[in-house]
GROMACS .gro file of C-alpha atoms in nm:
model
  444
    1MET     CA    1   0.013   0.002  -0.007
    2GLN     CA    2   0.135   0.342  -0.106
    3GLN     CA    3   0.090   0.656   0.079
    4PRO     CA    4  -0.277   0.722   0.022
    5HIS     CA    5  -0.338   1.065  -0.156
    6SER     CA    6  -0.629   1.270  -0.225
    7ALA     CA    7  -0.798   1.121  -0.584
    8ALA     CA    8  -0.850   1.511  -0.681
    9SER     CA    9  -0.494   1.674  -0.623
   10GLY     CA   10  -0.260   1.423  -0.555
   11VAL     CA   11  -0.198   1.595  -0.201
   12PRO     CA   12  -0.078   1.370   0.112
   13ALA     CA   13  -0.348   1.254   0.335
   14THR     CA   14  -0.170   1.457   0.626
   15ALA     CA   15  -0.193   1.795   0.416
   16LYS     CA   16  -0.452   2.053   0.466
   17GLN     CA   17  -0.666   2.132   0.180
   18GLY     CA   18  -0.991   2.248   0.038
   19ALA     CA   19  -1.321   2.329   0.241
   20ASP     CA   20  -1.280   2.030   0.494
   21THR     CA   21  -0.941   2.166   0.618
   22ALA     CA   22  -0.989   2.521   0.593
   23GLY     CA   23  -1.012   2.779   0.889
   24PRO     CA   24  -0.782   2.739   1.190
   25ARG     CA   25  -0.717   2.405   1.389
   26SER     CA   26  -0.741   2.392   1.736
   27TRP     CA   27  -0.604   2.027   1.775
   28PRO     CA   28  -0.288   2.036   1.574
   29TRP     CA   29  -0.144   1.739   1.677
   30VAL     CA   30  -0.429   1.501   1.548
   31GLU     CA   31  -0.377   1.320   1.224
   32ALA     CA   32  -0.569   1.508   0.965
   33GLY     CA   33  -0.590   1.219   0.740
   34VAL     CA   34  -0.822   1.097   1.018
   35TRP     CA   35  -0.972   1.359   1.197
   36THR     CA   36  -1.094   1.643   0.957
   37ASN     CA   37  -1.187   1.996   1.063
   38ARG     CA   38  -1.564   1.922   1.043
   39MET     CA   39  -1.515   1.604   1.287
   40LEU     CA   40  -1.328   1.848   1.492
   41ALA     CA   41  -1.601   2.096   1.518
   42ALA     CA   42  -1.843   1.829   1.614
   43LEU     CA   43  -1.580   1.724   1.870
   44GLU     CA   44  -1.563   2.059   2.029
   45ASN     CA   45  -1.955   2.148   2.005
   46GLY     CA   46  -2.042   1.810   2.112
   47VAL     CA   47  -2.217   1.529   1.949
   48ARG     CA   48  -2.590   1.390   1.998
   49GLY     CA   49  -2.630   1.226   2.320
   50GLY     CA   50  -2.250   1.270   2.391
   51ARG     CA   51  -2.161   0.907   2.191
   52TRP     CA   52  -1.975   0.854   1.860
   53TYR     CA   53  -2.146   0.619   1.603
   54SER     CA   54  -1.982   0.485   1.274
   55LEU     CA   55  -1.615   0.492   1.375
   56MET     CA   56  -1.484   0.170   1.263
   57ASP     CA   57  -1.453   0.304   0.919
   58LYS     CA   58  -1.221   0.568   1.038
   59VAL     CA   59  -1.006   0.272   1.177
   60TYR     CA   60  -0.973   0.045   0.857
   61ALA     CA   61  -0.949   0.361   0.610
   62PRO     CA   62  -0.614   0.343   0.404
   63ARG     CA   63  -0.514   0.661   0.544
   64THR     CA   64  -0.538   0.588   0.913
   65LEU     CA   65  -0.338   0.242   0.865
   66TRP     CA   66  -0.076   0.456   0.673
   67ALA     CA   67  -0.037   0.700   0.965
   68ALA     CA   68  -0.031   0.414   1.204
   69TRP     CA   69   0.238   0.229   1.026
   70LYS     CA   70   0.467   0.544   1.007
   71ARG     CA   71   0.431   0.575   1.350
   72VAL     CA   72   0.496   0.203   1.425
   73ALA     CA   73   0.779   0.213   1.192
   74ALA     CA   74   0.942   0.540   1.369
   75ASN     CA   75   0.904   0.346   1.715
   76ARG     CA   76   1.101   0.040   1.542
   77GLY     CA   77   1.057  -0.211   1.834
   78ALA     CA   78   1.130  -0.563   1.841
   79ALA     CA   79   0.928  -0.846   1.643
   80GLY     CA   80   0.636  -1.021   1.813
   81VAL     CA   81   0.503  -1.379   1.819
   82ASP     CA   82   0.530  -1.414   1.410
   83ARG     CA   83   0.883  -1.279   1.393
   84ILE     CA   84   0.809  -1.025   1.134
   85SER     CA   85   1.044  -0.726   1.227
   86VAL     CA   86   0.938  -0.353   1.124
   87GLN     CA   87   1.216  -0.379   0.858
   88ARG     CA   88   1.063  -0.707   0.703
   89PHE     CA   89   0.705  -0.535   0.726
   90ALA     CA   90   0.847  -0.226   0.547
   91ARG     CA   91   0.950  -0.440   0.237
   92GLN     CA   92   0.593  -0.553   0.174
   93ALA     CA   93   0.377  -0.288   0.355
   94GLN     CA   94   0.160  -0.223   0.084
   95ARG     CA   95   0.048  -0.606   0.057
   96TYR     CA   96   0.046  -0.627   0.433
   97LEU     CA   97  -0.150  -0.296   0.495
   98ALA     CA   98  -0.423  -0.393   0.245
   99GLU     CA   99  -0.479  -0.736   0.426
  100LEU     CA  100  -0.518  -0.559   0.743
  101ALA     CA  101  -0.762  -0.323   0.614
  102GLN     CA  102  -0.951  -0.598   0.457
  103GLU     CA  103  -0.962  -0.808   0.770
  104LEU     CA  104  -1.053  -0.507   0.970
  105ARG     CA  105  -1.339  -0.441   0.719
  106ASP     CA  106  -1.519  -0.776   0.682
  107GLY     CA  107  -1.449  -0.875   1.094
  108SER     CA  108  -1.199  -1.155   1.024
  109TYR     CA  109  -0.929  -0.985   1.225
  110ARG     CA  110  -0.799  -1.124   1.513
  111PRO     CA  111  -0.465  -1.019   1.704
  112GLU     CA  112  -0.211  -1.268   1.775
  113PRO     CA  113  -0.082  -1.336   2.143
  114VAL     CA  114   0.156  -1.072   2.276
  115ARG     CA  115   0.507  -1.213   2.354
  116ARG     CA  116   0.608  -1.122   2.709
  117VAL     CA  117   0.964  -1.014   2.791
  118HIS     CA  118   1.093  -0.895   3.144
  119ILE     CA  119   1.286  -0.566   3.143
  120PRO     CA  120   1.529  -0.506   3.415
  121LYS     CA  121   1.407  -0.270   3.694
  122GLY     CA  122   1.725  -0.285   3.917
  123GLN     CA  123   1.799  -0.490   4.238
  124GLY     CA  124   1.737  -0.783   4.064
  125ARG     CA  125   1.342  -0.723   3.990
  126THR     CA  126   1.183  -0.682   3.631
  127ARG     CA  127   0.910  -0.520   3.469
  128PRO     CA  128   0.690  -0.716   3.230
  129LEU     CA  129   0.646  -0.588   2.869
  130GLY     CA  130   0.418  -0.727   2.620
  131ILE     CA  131   0.536  -0.722   2.244
  132ALA     CA  132   0.267  -0.724   1.992
  133THR     CA  133   0.308  -0.821   1.607
  134VAL     CA  134   0.392  -0.519   1.423
  135LYS     CA  135   0.044  -0.581   1.241
  136ASP     CA  136  -0.133  -0.555   1.571
  137ARG     CA  137   0.058  -0.266   1.697
  138ILE     CA  138  -0.049  -0.065   1.363
  139ALA     CA  139  -0.404  -0.166   1.433
  140GLN     CA  140  -0.399  -0.069   1.792
  141THR     CA  141  -0.221   0.257   1.658
  142ALA     CA  142  -0.517   0.307   1.420
  143VAL     CA  143  -0.759   0.267   1.714
  144LYS     CA  144  -0.586   0.516   1.914
  145LEU     CA  145  -0.571   0.779   1.618
  146VAL     CA  146  -0.938   0.753   1.627
  147LEU     CA  147  -1.040   0.730   1.983
  148GLU     CA  148  -0.765   0.977   2.136
  149PRO     CA  149  -0.954   1.318   2.040
  150ILE     CA  150  -1.264   1.209   2.198
  151PHE     CA  151  -1.128   1.119   2.532
  152GLU     CA  152  -0.859   1.427   2.523
  153ARG     CA  153  -1.160   1.659   2.506
  154GLU     CA  154  -1.245   1.487   2.853
  155PHE     CA  155  -0.907   1.469   3.036
  156LEU     CA  156  -0.820   1.715   3.300
  157PRO     CA  157  -0.522   1.932   3.275
  158ALA     CA  158  -0.378   1.746   3.611
  159SER     CA  159  -0.294   1.466   3.362
  160TYR     CA  160   0.045   1.459   3.168
  161GLY     CA  161   0.133   1.091   3.083
  162PHE     CA  162   0.112   0.969   2.740
  163ARG     CA  163  -0.080   1.266   2.627
  164PRO     CA  164  -0.024   1.504   2.317
  165GLU     CA  165   0.193   1.790   2.376
  166ARG     CA  166   0.225   1.712   2.752
  167SER     CA  167   0.552   1.583   2.897
  168SER     CA  168   0.703   1.465   3.255
  169LYS     CA  169   0.905   1.799   3.255
  170ASP     CA  170   0.550   1.979   3.244
  171ALA     CA  171   0.450   1.797   3.541
  172LEU     CA  172   0.747   1.818   3.730
  173ARG     CA  173   0.752   2.189   3.712
  174VAL     CA  174   0.395   2.194   3.828
  175VAL     CA  175   0.484   1.985   4.128
  176GLU     CA  176   0.802   2.203   4.202
  177GLY     CA  177   0.577   2.528   4.176
  178LEU     CA  178   0.300   2.402   4.410
  179LEU     CA  179   0.587   2.296   4.683
  180LYS     CA  180   0.715   2.622   4.667
  181ALA     CA  181   0.372   2.795   4.701
  182GLY     CA  182   0.306   2.627   5.007
  183TYR     CA  183   0.143   2.293   4.924
  184GLY     CA  184   0.385   2.104   5.155
  185TRP     CA  185   0.195   1.813   5.270
  186VAL     CA  186   0.194   1.551   4.979
  187VAL     CA  187   0.015   1.244   4.934
  188ASP     CA  188   0.253   0.999   4.736
  189LEU     CA  189   0.038   0.775   4.551
  190ASP     CA  190   0.164   0.410   4.412
  191LEU     CA  191  -0.096   0.210   4.235
  192GLU     CA  192   0.034  -0.161   4.279
  193ASN     CA  193   0.050  -0.348   3.949
  194TYR     CA  194  -0.165  -0.078   3.765
  195PHE     CA  195  -0.155  -0.173   3.414
  196ASP     CA  196  -0.192  -0.558   3.486
  197SER     CA  197  -0.501  -0.534   3.740
  198ILE     CA  198  -0.724  -0.298   3.567
  199PRO     CA  199  -1.062  -0.458   3.565
  200LYS     CA  200  -1.155  -0.519   3.178
  201GLY     CA  201  -1.546  -0.491   3.204
  202PRO     CA  202  -1.557  -0.172   3.368
  203LEU     CA  203  -1.265  -0.015   3.157
  204LEU     CA  204  -1.468  -0.141   2.830
  205ALA     CA  205  -1.775   0.059   2.981
  206ARG     CA  206  -1.605   0.363   3.030
  207VAL     CA  207  -1.489   0.351   2.656
  208ALA     CA  208  -1.873   0.275   2.572
  209GLU     CA  209  -1.955   0.603   2.749
  210ARG     CA  210  -1.840   0.781   2.448
  211VAL     CA  211  -1.833   0.539   2.172
  212SER     CA  212  -2.133   0.342   2.050
  213ASP     CA  213  -1.980   0.180   1.756
  214GLY     CA  214  -2.041  -0.194   1.846
  215ARG     CA  215  -1.759  -0.331   1.627
  216LEU     CA  216  -1.505  -0.082   1.749
  217LEU     CA  217  -1.587  -0.181   2.117
  218GLN     CA  218  -1.543  -0.538   2.006
  219LEU     CA  219  -1.201  -0.468   1.852
  220VAL     CA  220  -1.098  -0.300   2.181
  221GLN     CA  221  -1.222  -0.587   2.378
  222CYS     CA  222  -1.002  -0.811   2.147
  223PHE     CA  223  -0.699  -0.660   2.246
  224LEU     CA  224  -0.779  -0.661   2.626
  225ASP     CA  225  -0.841  -1.032   2.545
  226GLN     CA  226  -0.508  -1.100   2.360
  227ASP     CA  227  -0.357  -1.413   2.503
  228ILE     CA  228   0.030  -1.363   2.661
  229LEU     CA  229   0.269  -1.598   2.559
  230ASP     CA  230   0.590  -1.603   2.795
  231GLY     CA  231   0.833  -1.874   2.698
  232LEU     CA  232   0.622  -2.199   2.675
  233GLU     CA  233   0.329  -2.062   2.869
  234ARG     CA  234   0.028  -1.885   2.711
  235TRP     CA  235  -0.260  -1.773   2.900
  236THR     CA  236  -0.542  -1.493   2.869
  237PRO     CA  237  -0.546  -1.238   3.101
  238MET     CA  238  -0.820  -1.214   3.348
  239ALA     CA  239  -0.755  -0.804   3.367
  240GLY     CA  240  -0.520  -0.534   3.273
  241THR     CA  241  -0.406  -0.388   2.922
  242ALA     CA  242  -0.050  -0.525   2.845
  243GLN     CA  243   0.251  -0.253   2.874
  244GLY     CA  244   0.389  -0.192   2.541
  245SER     CA  245   0.036  -0.194   2.345
  246GLY     CA  246  -0.011   0.121   2.135
  247LEU     CA  247  -0.362   0.166   2.297
  248SER     CA  248  -0.269   0.086   2.653
  249PRO     CA  249  -0.146   0.432   2.768
  250LEU     CA  250  -0.479   0.612   2.633
  251LEU     CA  251  -0.701   0.314   2.819
  252ALA     CA  252  -0.490   0.336   3.145
  253ASN     CA  253  -0.564   0.724   3.122
  254LEU     CA  254  -0.900   0.688   3.073
  255TYR     CA  255  -0.950   0.443   3.371
  256LEU     CA  256  -0.786   0.692   3.600
  257HIS     CA  257  -0.969   0.999   3.456
  258PRO     CA  258  -1.256   0.973   3.744
  259LEU     CA  259  -1.009   0.953   4.008
  260ASP     CA  260  -0.851   1.295   3.862
  261GLN     CA  261  -1.216   1.421   3.855
  262LEU     CA  262  -1.281   1.335   4.236
  263VAL     CA  263  -0.979   1.464   4.363
  264SER     CA  264  -0.987   1.785   4.161
  265GLN     CA  265  -1.333   1.840   4.255
  266ALA     CA  266  -1.270   1.783   4.612
  267GLY     CA  267  -1.046   2.088   4.620
  268TYR     CA  268  -0.708   1.894   4.610
  269ARG     CA  269  -0.418   1.964   4.357
  270ILE     CA  270  -0.345   1.616   4.185
  271VAL     CA  271  -0.047   1.606   3.940
  272ARG     CA  272  -0.042   1.254   3.769
  273TYR     CA  273   0.178   1.098   3.521
  274ALA     CA  274  -0.015   0.757   3.396
  275ASP     CA  275  -0.005   0.570   3.721
  276ASP     CA  276   0.258   0.789   3.916
  277ALA     CA  277   0.073   1.047   4.113
  278VAL     CA  278   0.097   1.295   4.390
  279ILE     CA  279  -0.179   1.503   4.575
  280LEU     CA  280  -0.049   1.841   4.719
  281CYS     CA  281  -0.205   2.005   5.013
  282ARG     CA  282  -0.142   2.293   5.243
  283THR     CA  283  -0.233   2.100   5.581
  284GLN     CA  284  -0.206   1.760   5.716
  285GLY     CA  285  -0.568   1.726   5.754
  286GLU     CA  286  -0.607   1.787   5.402
  287ALA     CA  287  -0.346   1.552   5.316
  288GLU     CA  288  -0.509   1.245   5.530
  289ALA     CA  289  -0.857   1.356   5.391
  290ALA     CA  290  -0.730   1.330   5.032
  291LEU     CA  291  -0.567   0.984   5.109
  292ALA     CA  292  -0.886   0.860   5.240
  293LEU     CA  293  -1.051   0.976   4.941
  294VAL     CA  294  -0.831   0.761   4.721
  295LYS     CA  295  -0.821   0.482   4.929
  296ALA     CA  296  -1.199   0.430   4.869
  297TRP     CA  297  -1.208   0.519   4.504
  298THR     CA  298  -0.935   0.263   4.442
  299ALA     CA  299  -1.099  -0.014   4.621
  300HIS     CA  300  -1.438   0.062   4.473
  301ASN     CA  301  -1.273   0.068   4.131
  302GLY     CA  302  -1.071  -0.282   4.170
  303LEU     CA  303  -0.721  -0.141   4.201
  304ARG     CA  304  -0.507  -0.139   4.491
  305LEU     CA  305  -0.237   0.100   4.659
  306HIS     CA  306   0.066  -0.038   4.753
  307PRO     CA  307   0.072  -0.057   5.130
  308ASP     CA  308   0.442   0.039   5.165
  309LYS     CA  309   0.502   0.287   4.888
  310THR     CA  310   0.190   0.522   4.936
  311GLN     CA  311   0.271   0.741   5.184
  312ILE     CA  312   0.223   1.116   5.324
  313VAL     CA  313   0.522   1.336   5.317
  314HIS     CA  314   0.587   1.663   5.475
  315TYR     CA  315   0.811   1.861   5.208
  316GLY     CA  316   1.091   2.058   5.405
  317GLU     CA  317   1.101   1.838   5.716
  318ALA     CA  318   1.449   1.671   5.816
  319GLU     CA  319   1.459   1.337   5.660
  320GLN     CA  320   1.154   1.384   5.435
  321SER     CA  321   1.121   1.421   5.052
  322VAL     CA  322   0.891   1.439   4.745
  323GLU     CA  323   0.964   1.165   4.489
  324PHE     CA  324   0.825   1.198   4.166
  325LEU     CA  325   0.883   1.103   3.815
  326GLY     CA  326   1.287   1.031   3.903
  327TYR     CA  327   1.357   1.345   4.106
  328ARG     CA  328   1.370   1.405   4.440
  329PHE     CA  329   1.217   1.750   4.621
  330THR     CA  330   1.379   1.848   4.922
  331ALA     CA  331   1.379   2.189   5.070
  332GLY     CA  332   1.604   2.420   4.840
  333TYR     CA  333   1.678   2.213   4.540
  334ARG     CA  334   1.576   1.922   4.344
  335ALA     CA  335   1.815   1.612   4.317
  336VAL     CA  336   1.829   1.265   4.151
  337ARG     CA  337   1.639   0.992   4.287
  338PRO     CA  338   1.854   0.746   4.436
  339LYS     CA  339   1.650   0.451   4.249
  340SER     CA  340   1.699   0.665   3.930
  341LEU     CA  341   2.102   0.671   4.004
  342ARG     CA  342   2.095   0.306   4.059
  343ALA     CA  343   1.938   0.230   3.742
  344LEU     CA  344   2.192   0.459   3.533
  345LYS     CA  345   2.512   0.286   3.726
  346ASP     CA  346   2.349  -0.071   3.629
  347LYS     CA  347   2.327   0.026   3.270
  348ILE     CA  348   2.693   0.134   3.276
  349ARG     CA  349   2.800  -0.146   3.454
  350GLN     CA  350   2.633  -0.378   3.186
  351LYS     CA  351   2.864  -0.204   2.945
  352THR     CA  352   3.170  -0.149   3.100
  353GLY     CA  353   3.233  -0.522   3.265
  354ARG     CA  354   3.619  -0.572   3.332
  355THR     CA  355   3.613  -0.869   3.110
  356ARG     CA  356   3.481  -0.718   2.842
  357SER     CA  357   3.627  -0.708   2.493
  358GLY     CA  358   3.626  -0.460   2.204
  359ARG     CA  359   3.754  -0.126   2.092
  360LEU     CA  360   3.728   0.135   2.370
  361GLU     CA  361   3.594   0.376   2.106
  362ASP     CA  362   3.302   0.115   2.040
  363ILE     CA  363   3.242   0.100   2.422
  364ILE     CA  364   3.223   0.468   2.438
  365ALA     CA  365   2.997   0.489   2.135
  366GLU     CA  366   2.744   0.270   2.325
  367LEU     CA  367   2.767   0.469   2.665
  368ASN     CA  368   2.732   0.809   2.514
  369PRO     CA  369   2.364   0.771   2.394
  370ILE     CA  370   2.254   0.624   2.762
  371LEU     CA  371   2.453   0.931   2.927
  372ARG     CA  372   2.318   1.174   2.674
  373GLY     CA  373   1.947   1.085   2.736
  374TRP     CA  374   1.981   1.043   3.117
  375PHE     CA  375   2.117   1.412   3.102
  376GLY     CA  376   1.837   1.551   2.886
  377TYR     CA  377   1.595   1.463   3.122
  378PHE     CA  378   1.806   1.495   3.500
  379LYS     CA  379   1.991   1.801   3.387
  380HIS     CA  380   1.794   2.029   3.633
  381ALA     CA  381   1.916   1.805   3.913
  382ARG     CA  382   2.239   1.913   4.150
  383HIS     CA  383   2.551   1.991   3.975
  384THR     CA  384   2.760   1.740   4.209
  385THR     CA  385   2.540   1.437   4.081
  386PHE     CA  386   2.713   1.502   3.713
  387ARG     CA  387   3.073   1.513   3.862
  388ASP     CA  388   3.032   1.202   4.081
  389LEU     CA  389   2.888   1.017   3.741
  390ASP     CA  390   3.167   1.118   3.532
  391SER     CA  391   3.390   1.006   3.775
  392PHE     CA  392   3.236   0.676   3.804
  393VAL     CA  393   3.211   0.604   3.438
  394ARG     CA  394   3.581   0.699   3.392
  395ARG     CA  395   3.664   0.462   3.687
  396ARG     CA  396   3.490   0.164   3.525
  397LEU     CA  397   3.703   0.241   3.203
  398ARG     CA  398   4.005   0.261   3.378
  399ALA     CA  399   3.944  -0.070   3.554
  400MET     CA  400   3.855  -0.235   3.236
  401LEU     CA  401   4.172  -0.119   3.064
  402ARG     CA  402   4.381  -0.222   3.378
  403LYS     CA  403   4.252  -0.556   3.340
  404ARG     CA  404   4.359  -0.595   2.993
  405GLU     CA  405   4.699  -0.542   3.078
  406LYS     CA  406   4.660  -0.847   3.309
  407ARG     CA  407   4.717  -0.640   3.619
  408PRO     CA  408   4.616  -0.806   3.969
  409GLY     CA  409   4.359  -0.617   4.184
  410PHE     CA  410   4.074  -0.405   4.148
  411GLY     CA  411   4.197  -0.084   4.295
  412LEU     CA  412   4.302   0.188   4.084
  413THR     CA  413   4.639   0.368   4.147
  414HIS     CA  414   4.775   0.743   4.069
  415ALA     CA  415   4.939   0.571   3.783
  416ASP     CA  416   4.637   0.443   3.624
  417HIS     CA  417   4.506   0.793   3.636
  418ARG     CA  418   4.851   0.949   3.509
  419ARG     CA  419   4.830   0.678   3.239
  420TRP     CA  420   4.444   0.746   3.131
  421PRO     CA  421   4.363   1.079   3.233
  422ASN     CA  422   4.002   1.253   3.179
  423ALA     CA  423   4.168   1.411   2.847
  424PHE     CA  424   4.212   1.058   2.745
  425PHE     CA  425   3.862   0.943   2.744
  426ALA     CA  426   3.745   1.323   2.600
  427GLN     CA  427   3.985   1.258   2.316
  428ARG     CA  428   3.789   0.958   2.246
  429GLY     CA  429   3.459   1.105   2.238
  430LEU     CA  430   3.305   1.017   2.609
  431PHE     CA  431   3.000   1.239   2.661
  432THR     CA  432   3.094   1.430   2.983
  433LEU     CA  433   2.790   1.504   3.214
  434HIS     CA  434   2.949   1.803   3.416
  435GLU     CA  435   3.040   1.967   3.106
  436ALA     CA  436   2.715   1.929   2.953
  437TYR     CA  437   2.600   2.077   3.279
  438VAL     CA  438   2.813   2.373   3.222
  439VAL     CA  439   2.703   2.468   2.886
  440ALA     CA  440   2.331   2.401   2.935
  441ARG     CA  441   2.361   2.643   3.254
  442GLN     CA  442   2.535   2.919   3.032
  443SER     CA  443   2.291   2.887   2.756
  444ARG     CA  444   2.014   2.965   3.016
   0.00000   0.00000   0.00000
């Protein structure tokens, strides 16, 4: 399937043309080939009965599937149970997309099982991640492209995770601002095993509150009922929406939307990024009342707060801090959460084992994207963090070089530092966190 064009002019589907796309668009992030201005006008003004009909044809439309395929291809990702990679799919994308469109149109489409992998979380723990086939990822993304504007119209500003034109940095700025404004009593919420525990029936009912297309609801149900394949084990999950699914973040936000409404209507300030949330209050009494409200809601909606990680913290009090999205807020500064530091060091250790072979330049080339990405997120942390991490990285590299010379012992000496000074690694292109911090500070 080639990229679809307008029959009249040959303009790509994502371009704006004609009466259907004339005038200002207040939804710049939507896929223009899926949501026209006429549909967006109906979205803003409200549809009859508050529910949308006849959406399935938008899902299997060539423009929608092409837009979904472009997003899946850009994200790359591993192959699913059918072992068809993004690269292999690309070689026959026209045929595969045409087949998918026909299956969605005639109702014969059935998603394959999700291949489960376990991603290290540090300290020996792992996080389960579901890898759907490329074909299924395209179908899920097509459904998301159709449904997302409908629910985005409802979502509150307090929610930041996996939403268009919103980010974790936006959420962090709001939390920091509220802390400085005197909202010093913070309810730190931890929803235990959230993505895997969302009740499927109530979740589908939330979708049905705004969508009245039975075929589309049945397709969403199929995605929720996808089997999981973990090694030789295969089962159908009783609850949840698999992490890694293209549709999962939208559904997860949808299920927690009533919680955002409840807490906000009660007068509390909630900041939520997917299943990571804090409620900021001015007094201890308000924080205790807010926590009681959330406990009642989660119990009624089939969710569970982690008994050890859910807590009330008093910002500014000795030995207490607010942790959110990898950062730790204490009086006067923003630091990196110890768990986030450990995770980075674990990644560095994996790349710099003392017995590792290969050119030093190649190892540095593997480290640099990790270090750059980490700095891009944590560049507002305390400056001493960057010097310490730079020393840690160079220490690991020196120990590796020392081992290659078959020198005994683990301890580095002054001679090692003289032989392989900081400039030695800089000349080979090692990204330096502290130097990046200095440059970023000067640019501000």
